[in-house]
Short mmCIF file of C-alpha atoms and ligand atoms in Angstrom, two decimals:
data_model
loop_
_atom_site.label_atom_id
_atom_site.label_comp_id
_atom_site.label_asym_id
_atom_site.label_seq_id
_atom_site.Cartn_x
_atom_site.Cartn_y
_atom_site.Cartn_z
CA UNK A 1 0.26 0.16 -0.09
CA UNK A 2 2.71 2.41 0.72
CA UNK A 3 5.69 3.81 -1.26
CA UNK A 4 9.40 3.10 0.26
CA UNK A 5 10.27 5.05 2.89
CA UNK A 6 13.89 6.32 2.34
CA UNK A 7 15.15 6.19 6.25
CA UNK A 8 18.64 7.10 5.39
CA UNK A 9 19.40 10.24 3.24
CA UNK A 10 22.90 8.49 1.36
CA UNK A 11 19.97 6.17 -0.05
CA UNK A 12 17.87 8.93 -1.52
CA UNK A 13 20.67 10.47 -2.61
CA UNK A 14 21.73 7.72 -4.54
CA UNK A 15 18.38 7.61 -6.13
CA UNK A 16 17.96 11.09 -7.13
CA UNK A 17 21.29 10.98 -8.87
CA UNK A 18 19.95 7.86 -10.79
CA UNK A 19 16.78 9.58 -11.58
CA UNK A 20 19.16 12.70 -13.00
CA UNK A 21 21.23 10.28 -15.36
CA UNK A 22 17.65 8.49 -16.46
CA UNK A 23 15.38 11.66 -17.60
CA UNK A 24 12.46 9.53 -18.56
CA UNK A 25 12.59 8.02 -14.94
CA UNK A 26 12.39 11.74 -13.66
CA UNK A 27 9.59 12.51 -15.68
CA UNK A 28 7.18 9.77 -14.26
CA UNK A 29 8.59 10.25 -10.91
CA UNK A 30 5.76 10.84 -8.29
CA UNK A 31 5.24 13.95 -6.19
CA UNK A 32 7.17 13.75 -3.11
CA UNK A 33 5.38 15.30 0.27
CA UNK A 34 7.36 14.73 3.55
CA UNK A 35 5.63 13.34 6.50
CA UNK A 36 7.38 14.90 9.39
CA UNK A 37 5.31 13.38 12.69
CA UNK A 38 6.33 11.72 15.86
CA UNK A 39 7.29 7.81 15.25
CA UNK A 40 8.85 7.35 18.51
CA UNK A 41 8.56 9.04 22.02
CA UNK A 42 5.63 9.56 23.99
CA UNK A 43 4.14 12.02 20.96
CA UNK A 44 4.16 9.10 19.02
CA UNK A 45 0.87 8.13 20.60
CA UNK A 46 -0.48 11.11 18.31
CA UNK A 47 2.04 10.31 15.64
CA UNK A 48 1.11 6.87 15.25
CA UNK A 49 -2.35 7.67 14.32
CA UNK A 50 -0.66 10.21 11.70
CA UNK A 51 1.09 7.77 10.21
CA UNK A 52 -1.92 5.61 9.80
CA UNK A 53 -3.75 8.55 8.34
CA UNK A 54 -1.47 9.84 5.89
CA UNK A 55 -0.63 6.22 4.56
CA UNK A 56 -4.44 5.74 3.79
CA UNK A 57 -4.33 9.21 2.27
CA UNK A 58 -1.24 8.34 -0.30
CA UNK A 59 -3.07 4.91 -1.46
CA UNK A 60 -6.54 6.68 -2.25
CA UNK A 61 -5.06 9.32 -3.71
CA UNK A 62 -3.12 7.68 -5.83
CA UNK A 63 -5.79 4.58 -6.62
CA UNK A 64 -8.05 7.56 -7.36
CA UNK A 65 -5.52 8.78 -9.97
CA UNK A 66 -5.14 5.30 -11.86
CA UNK A 67 -2.83 5.37 -14.76
CA UNK A 68 -3.05 9.49 -14.62
CA UNK A 69 -0.21 11.64 -13.16
CA UNK A 70 0.37 12.75 -10.67
CA UNK A 71 0.83 10.34 -8.09
CA UNK A 72 1.93 11.37 -4.46
CA UNK A 73 5.22 9.63 -2.34
CA UNK A 74 5.34 9.96 0.87
CA UNK A 75 8.59 10.77 2.34
CA UNK A 76 8.34 9.57 6.27
CA UNK A 77 11.10 11.33 8.79
CA UNK A 78 10.38 10.76 12.49
CA UNK A 79 10.68 13.88 14.67
CA UNK A 80 10.33 11.99 17.84
CA UNK A 81 8.81 14.66 20.34
CA UNK A 82 11.34 17.43 20.67
CA UNK A 83 12.09 20.71 18.57
CA UNK A 84 15.53 19.22 17.76
CA UNK A 85 13.85 15.99 16.13
CA UNK A 86 11.45 18.06 13.97
CA UNK A 87 14.26 20.55 12.82
CA UNK A 88 16.38 17.80 11.80
CA UNK A 89 13.41 16.10 9.81
CA UNK A 90 12.63 19.38 8.41
CA UNK A 91 16.21 19.83 7.31
CA UNK A 92 16.39 16.61 5.71
CA UNK A 93 13.03 16.56 4.02
CA UNK A 94 13.81 20.11 2.57
CA UNK A 95 17.59 19.48 1.61
CA UNK A 96 18.17 15.67 0.78
CA UNK A 97 14.36 14.38 -0.15
CA UNK A 98 13.94 17.81 -1.76
CA UNK A 99 9.97 17.66 -1.17
CA UNK A 100 7.41 19.79 -2.70
CA UNK A 101 5.63 20.33 0.67
CA UNK A 102 5.63 19.08 4.39
CA UNK A 103 2.78 17.81 6.44
CA UNK A 104 4.08 18.51 9.99
CA UNK A 105 5.16 18.47 12.85
CA UNK A 106 3.10 16.63 15.56
CA UNK A 107 3.14 19.28 18.31
CA UNK A 108 2.88 23.30 18.40
CA UNK A 109 6.23 23.20 20.63
CA UNK A 110 7.76 21.85 17.37
CA UNK A 111 6.10 23.94 14.95
CA UNK A 112 7.58 27.19 16.54
CA UNK A 113 11.00 25.68 16.01
CA UNK A 114 10.90 23.77 12.94
CA UNK A 115 8.49 25.33 10.57
CA UNK A 116 10.66 28.72 9.79
CA UNK A 117 12.93 26.44 8.13
CA UNK A 118 10.75 25.41 5.72
CA UNK A 119 9.58 29.24 5.31
CA UNK A 120 13.03 30.06 4.67
CA UNK A 121 12.96 27.72 2.00
CA UNK A 122 9.81 28.76 0.74
CA UNK A 123 8.34 25.27 0.47
CA UNK A 124 4.55 24.95 2.48
CA UNK A 125 4.17 23.44 5.12
CA UNK A 126 0.60 22.19 6.30
CA UNK A 127 0.33 21.71 10.27
CA UNK A 128 -2.06 18.29 10.71
CA UNK A 129 -2.01 18.78 14.75
CA UNK A 130 -0.72 22.10 15.63
CA UNK A 131 -3.78 23.96 17.29
CA UNK A 132 -1.72 26.68 19.64
CA UNK A 133 -2.33 30.35 18.96
CA UNK A 134 0.05 31.66 16.69
CA UNK A 135 0.96 28.70 14.16
CA UNK A 136 0.03 30.40 10.70
CA UNK A 137 2.10 33.90 11.71
CA UNK A 138 4.93 31.87 11.69
CA UNK A 139 5.48 32.81 7.85
CA UNK A 140 3.68 33.10 4.56
CA UNK A 141 4.52 29.04 3.80
CA UNK A 142 2.83 28.12 7.02
CA UNK A 143 -0.94 26.79 7.00
CA UNK A 144 -2.83 24.39 8.93
CA UNK A 145 -6.02 21.75 8.75
CA UNK A 146 -5.75 21.65 12.44
CA UNK A 147 -8.51 23.88 13.86
CA UNK A 148 -7.11 26.19 16.70
CA UNK A 149 -8.19 25.40 20.28
CA UNK A 150 -9.43 28.83 20.61
CA UNK A 151 -12.51 27.66 18.31
CA UNK A 152 -12.87 23.87 19.47
CA UNK A 153 -12.13 23.73 23.19
CA UNK A 154 -14.98 25.96 24.47
CA UNK A 155 -17.73 23.53 23.21
CA UNK A 156 -16.78 20.63 25.43
CA UNK A 157 -17.15 23.13 28.74
CA UNK A 158 -20.69 24.47 27.33
CA UNK A 159 -21.58 20.39 27.16
CA UNK A 160 -20.21 19.84 30.52
CA UNK A 161 -22.68 22.44 31.70
CA UNK A 162 -25.33 20.72 29.41
CA UNK A 163 -24.68 17.39 31.15
CA UNK A 164 -24.55 19.27 34.57
CA UNK A 165 -26.08 22.49 35.26
CA UNK A 166 -24.90 22.69 38.50
CA UNK A 167 -21.08 22.89 37.96
CA UNK A 168 -19.91 26.10 39.76
CA UNK A 169 -16.26 25.44 40.39
CA UNK A 170 -13.59 24.33 38.29
CA UNK A 171 -10.18 23.29 38.39
CA UNK A 172 -7.94 24.02 35.54
CA UNK A 173 -4.77 22.31 34.93
CA UNK A 174 -2.25 22.13 32.19
CA UNK A 175 1.23 21.48 31.17
CA UNK A 176 3.50 24.86 31.53
CA UNK A 177 6.50 23.42 29.58
CA UNK A 178 4.39 23.32 26.23
CA UNK A 179 3.07 25.58 23.99
CA UNK A 180 -0.30 24.26 23.20
CA UNK A 181 -0.88 23.40 26.56
CA UNK A 182 0.04 27.11 27.33
CA UNK A 183 -2.20 28.18 24.61
CA UNK A 184 -5.16 25.84 25.14
CA UNK A 185 -5.49 26.79 28.78
CA UNK A 186 -6.11 30.47 28.22
CA UNK A 187 -9.05 29.36 26.22
CA UNK A 188 -10.25 27.04 28.57
CA UNK A 189 -9.74 30.26 31.39
CA UNK A 190 -11.58 32.67 29.38
CA UNK A 191 -14.46 30.12 28.89
CA UNK A 192 -14.68 29.45 32.10
CA UNK A 193 -14.86 33.07 33.21
CA UNK A 194 -17.78 33.89 30.24
CA UNK A 195 -19.88 31.00 31.50
CA UNK A 196 -19.96 32.57 35.14
CA UNK A 197 -18.19 29.61 36.62
CA UNK A 198 -15.32 29.96 38.97
CA UNK A 199 -11.91 28.84 38.51
CA UNK A 200 -11.14 27.47 42.03
CA UNK A 201 -7.46 26.48 41.14
CA UNK A 202 -5.14 26.48 38.64
CA UNK A 203 -2.41 23.81 38.67
CA UNK A 204 0.65 23.48 36.50
CA UNK A 205 2.68 20.13 36.00
CA UNK A 206 5.13 19.07 33.01
CA UNK A 207 4.27 16.69 30.06
CA UNK A 208 7.16 14.43 31.51
CA UNK A 209 5.57 13.99 34.76
CA UNK A 210 4.21 10.55 35.90
CA UNK A 211 3.12 11.39 39.79
CA UNK A 212 0.38 14.04 40.03
CA UNK A 213 -0.15 13.49 43.86
CA UNK A 214 0.10 17.31 44.64
CA UNK A 215 -2.18 18.20 41.86
CA UNK A 216 -4.89 15.57 42.62
CA UNK A 217 -4.85 17.04 46.01
CA UNK A 218 -5.54 20.73 45.19
CA UNK A 219 -8.31 19.70 43.58
CA UNK A 220 -9.80 17.93 46.18
CA UNK A 221 -9.17 20.14 48.18
CA UNK A 222 -10.88 22.89 46.68
CA UNK A 223 -13.82 21.09 46.37
CA UNK A 224 -13.99 21.55 42.28
CA UNK A 225 -16.93 19.92 40.64
CA UNK A 226 -15.44 19.98 37.22
CA UNK A 227 -11.89 19.41 36.02
CA UNK A 228 -10.19 20.62 32.59
CA UNK A 229 -6.87 19.82 31.71
CA UNK A 230 -4.71 20.58 28.94
CA UNK A 231 -1.81 18.42 28.75
CA UNK A 232 -0.25 15.72 26.36
CA UNK A 233 -1.56 12.08 26.12
CA UNK A 234 0.64 10.12 28.74
CA UNK A 235 0.69 12.86 31.34
CA UNK A 236 -2.79 13.86 30.91
CA UNK A 237 -4.08 10.12 31.12
CA UNK A 238 -1.87 9.70 34.20
CA UNK A 239 -3.50 12.53 35.68
CA UNK A 240 -7.23 11.40 34.77
CA UNK A 241 -6.15 7.87 36.39
CA UNK A 242 -4.92 9.42 39.91
CA UNK A 243 -8.07 11.95 39.86
CA UNK A 244 -10.30 9.26 39.89
CA UNK A 245 -8.09 6.45 42.01
CA UNK A 246 -7.88 9.56 44.66
CA UNK A 247 -11.58 9.90 44.50
CA UNK A 248 -12.74 12.53 42.28
CA UNK A 249 -16.25 11.81 40.70
CA UNK A 250 -17.07 14.97 38.91
CA UNK A 251 -16.68 15.61 34.94
CA UNK A 252 -13.27 15.72 33.23
CA UNK A 253 -13.04 17.94 30.31
CA UNK A 254 -9.93 16.92 28.04
CA UNK A 255 -8.18 19.23 25.85
CA UNK A 256 -6.76 18.19 22.23
CA UNK A 257 -3.94 16.05 23.85
CA UNK A 258 -6.46 13.55 25.45
CA UNK A 259 -8.19 13.31 21.54
CA UNK A 260 -6.26 10.24 20.62
CA UNK A 261 -7.88 6.67 20.82
CA UNK A 262 -4.28 5.92 21.73
CA UNK A 263 -4.72 7.39 25.23
CA UNK A 264 -7.26 4.42 26.16
CA UNK A 265 -4.59 2.04 27.58
CA UNK A 266 -2.86 4.83 29.44
CA UNK A 267 -5.84 5.92 31.80
CA UNK A 268 -7.63 2.57 31.02
CA UNK A 269 -11.29 1.95 32.39
CA UNK A 270 -10.94 6.05 34.41
CA UNK A 271 -11.04 7.43 30.62
CA UNK A 272 -14.57 6.82 30.80
CA UNK A 273 -16.75 9.77 30.57
CA UNK A 274 -14.37 12.34 30.02
CA UNK A 275 -15.56 15.01 27.42
CA UNK A 276 -13.22 15.79 24.24
CA UNK A 277 -13.84 18.74 21.74
CA UNK A 278 -12.53 17.77 18.40
CA UNK A 279 -12.30 18.86 15.09
CA UNK A 280 -13.36 15.48 13.83
CA UNK A 281 -15.88 12.38 14.50
CA UNK A 282 -16.40 8.81 12.76
CA UNK A 283 -19.68 9.24 13.26
CA UNK A 284 -20.40 12.35 11.25
CA UNK A 285 -20.88 9.97 7.99
CA UNK A 286 -24.41 10.70 7.08
CA UNK A 287 -23.59 14.01 5.64
CA UNK A 288 -20.24 13.56 4.52
CA UNK A 289 -19.32 11.12 1.89
CA UNK A 290 -15.91 11.81 2.30
CA UNK A 291 -15.85 10.78 5.95
CA UNK A 292 -17.83 7.71 5.19
CA UNK A 293 -15.47 6.50 2.48
CA UNK A 294 -12.53 7.19 4.72
CA UNK A 295 -13.71 5.54 7.78
CA UNK A 296 -14.72 2.36 5.57
CA UNK A 297 -11.32 2.18 4.36
CA UNK A 298 -9.50 2.86 7.46
CA UNK A 299 -11.36 -0.18 9.10
CA UNK A 300 -10.76 -2.12 6.61
CA UNK A 301 -7.09 -1.33 6.51
CA UNK A 302 -6.40 -1.10 10.62
CA UNK A 303 -9.31 -2.94 11.69
CA UNK A 304 -10.02 0.02 14.13
CA UNK A 305 -11.97 3.15 13.89
CA UNK A 306 -10.05 6.23 13.14
CA UNK A 307 -9.59 9.09 15.79
CA UNK A 308 -9.12 12.95 15.12
CA UNK A 309 -5.16 12.60 14.35
CA UNK A 310 -5.73 9.89 11.72
CA UNK A 311 -8.43 12.35 9.87
CA UNK A 312 -6.36 15.32 10.00
CA UNK A 313 -3.17 13.54 8.55
CA UNK A 314 -5.39 12.43 5.91
CA UNK A 315 -6.83 15.63 5.50
CA UNK A 316 -3.00 17.40 5.51
CA UNK A 317 -2.00 15.15 2.32
CA UNK A 318 -5.33 15.42 0.76
CA UNK A 319 -5.24 19.11 0.76
CA UNK A 320 -1.68 19.41 -0.95
CA UNK A 321 -2.33 16.58 -3.04
CA UNK A 322 -5.48 18.76 -4.48
CA UNK A 323 -3.35 21.60 -4.43
CA UNK A 324 -0.78 20.12 -6.69
CA UNK A 325 -3.36 18.87 -9.18
CA UNK A 326 -4.71 22.51 -9.54
CA UNK A 327 -1.67 23.82 -10.19
CA UNK A 328 -1.11 21.27 -13.22
CA UNK A 329 -4.61 21.73 -14.26
CA UNK A 330 -4.27 25.56 -14.27
CA UNK A 331 -0.71 25.97 -15.83
CA UNK A 332 -1.03 23.01 -18.29
CA UNK A 333 1.86 21.38 -17.13
CA UNK A 334 2.78 18.15 -15.36
CA UNK A 335 3.86 19.15 -11.90
CA UNK A 336 6.99 17.20 -12.08
CA UNK A 337 8.37 19.14 -15.09
CA UNK A 338 8.44 22.55 -13.11
CA UNK A 339 11.47 23.60 -11.45
CA UNK A 340 11.26 22.62 -7.40
CA UNK A 341 11.46 26.10 -6.58
CA UNK A 342 8.54 27.37 -8.43
CA UNK A 343 6.79 24.01 -7.92
CA UNK A 344 6.78 24.85 -4.21
CA UNK A 345 5.60 28.41 -4.48
CA UNK A 346 2.74 27.48 -6.59
CA UNK A 347 1.57 24.81 -4.48
CA UNK A 348 1.58 27.01 -1.67
CA UNK A 349 -0.31 29.91 -3.42
CA UNK A 350 -3.07 27.15 -4.36
CA UNK A 351 -3.23 25.44 -1.08
CA UNK A 352 -4.24 29.23 0.49
CA UNK A 353 -7.29 29.74 -1.60
CA UNK A 354 -9.08 26.58 -1.49
CA UNK A 355 -11.80 24.87 0.06
CA UNK A 356 -11.71 21.14 0.62
CA UNK A 357 -14.37 18.42 1.51
CA UNK A 358 -12.31 15.90 3.53
CA UNK A 359 -13.01 13.68 6.45
CA UNK A 360 -13.44 16.69 8.80
CA UNK A 361 -16.08 17.65 6.86
CA UNK A 362 -15.40 21.05 4.57
CA UNK A 363 -12.85 23.09 5.50
CA UNK A 364 -11.28 26.13 3.83
CA UNK A 365 -7.87 27.63 4.09
CA UNK A 366 -7.39 31.46 4.11
CA UNK A 367 -4.85 33.22 2.42
CA UNK A 368 -3.18 33.82 6.08
CA UNK A 369 -2.89 30.04 6.54
CA UNK A 370 -5.40 30.04 8.69
CA UNK A 371 -8.09 27.06 8.55
CA UNK A 372 -11.80 27.61 8.69
CA UNK A 373 -13.67 24.44 9.84
CA UNK A 374 -17.49 24.15 9.54
CA UNK A 375 -18.09 21.54 11.80
CA UNK A 376 -16.80 20.97 15.64
CA UNK A 377 -17.50 17.85 17.41
CA UNK A 378 -17.86 16.83 21.09
CA UNK A 379 -17.21 13.25 22.12
CA UNK A 380 -17.35 11.24 25.33
CA UNK A 381 -14.94 8.61 25.81
CA UNK A 382 -16.98 5.32 26.34
CA UNK A 383 -14.22 2.36 27.71
CA UNK A 384 -15.18 -1.41 26.54
CA UNK A 385 -15.34 -3.50 29.58
CA UNK A 386 -11.54 -4.51 28.90
CA UNK A 387 -10.70 -1.16 30.08
CA UNK A 388 -7.89 -0.87 27.48
CA UNK A 389 -10.33 -0.13 24.23
CA UNK A 390 -12.97 2.13 23.96
CA UNK A 391 -14.37 4.70 21.49
CA UNK A 392 -14.68 9.04 20.87
CA UNK A 393 -19.05 8.81 20.98
CA UNK A 394 -20.43 11.66 19.56
CA UNK A 395 -22.60 13.91 22.08
CA UNK A 396 -22.77 17.26 20.66
CA UNK A 397 -21.92 18.93 17.42
C1 1QQ B 1 -0.87 20.87 19.55
C2 1QQ B 1 -1.76 19.78 19.94
C3 1QQ B 1 -1.32 18.76 20.19
C4 1QQ B 1 -2.40 18.06 21.30
C5 1QQ B 1 -1.24 17.83 19.26
C6 1QQ B 1 -0.93 16.53 18.93
O1 1QQ B 1 -2.35 20.04 19.62
O2 1QQ B 1 0.68 20.45 19.91
O3 1QQ B 1 -0.37 21.62 19.00
#
């Protein structure tokens, strides 16, 4: 299903030399798109979903093209979970792999470090999961398909109030060493205020923490009846588990970091009931044939229901492929025939003026690089009796 992944730069250099030596091969070459996500480190809880979604996009897009050009070829580079990993993955994709565009990185924290490299190289980046404020503002070659949490997160707090109108006292917790968490908690704290609720305590932790005794004690002491968590998957999952073990029984709202299906084995049965506002729902298929086909083929390929990060990675690859196709159509030239620099610029311009029907519903990328998404979904985690598997069940749109 997938194309060869060039794990080592030297192997690709050889391939490039060969393609230069044989022009006929170069003409037929696929359009290389970089996929810079976390395949190792705790951020791989998101990244594994992203790899699955991107590979499915590549297979479906190329199958739909049949014998027609252009075909796309994803080039995977592991960013791991930190800034240095993202920077080196981007550097390889830009300078060695000579990709037309990059999907990545996984975390906003990484994007602020790595995206400027692509921007300087005038190569479009499409963020598949960066939801912090300020991502498109990094530069004119940075766009995203991941709706910012400022547009998504407040929906989950409103849903919590619909479930329990008596909520008044809110505990807000966030990882203070991560850009997305810091950005999202600001949105949550504003929503708490706007809804007339009181933040009775605001607690911080680190994304690397595993022991949340102090934060859990503070929540219980404050007598909170709603807990809101902005963390990355592993830390946030452990925090949920420890809150429940120590007896917190109220509603929990999770931020985007609790929006991966890979969270289920982390917090186990204690994940049950956590509310998460998301940019995607596998249940929203009736009005969206693209999502219907995506869910069907995802299940056939991976034997599980797709989560938000898979759907967003799919959408990121899709918008680039559609932009490339539009550039070809409008120029009347095969994309592979254009000089790389011109193609990168043309694809960036096309990306930022398009409307796309994706598994996420209809999205538009504005000339600023910001995404506009029609639909937001609030889901509730429903764990299965095995305490390891579960699903995000749509509760509100
Ligand atoms: C960001 C996020 C993370 C939860 C993505 C995996 O939203 O870093 O912006």
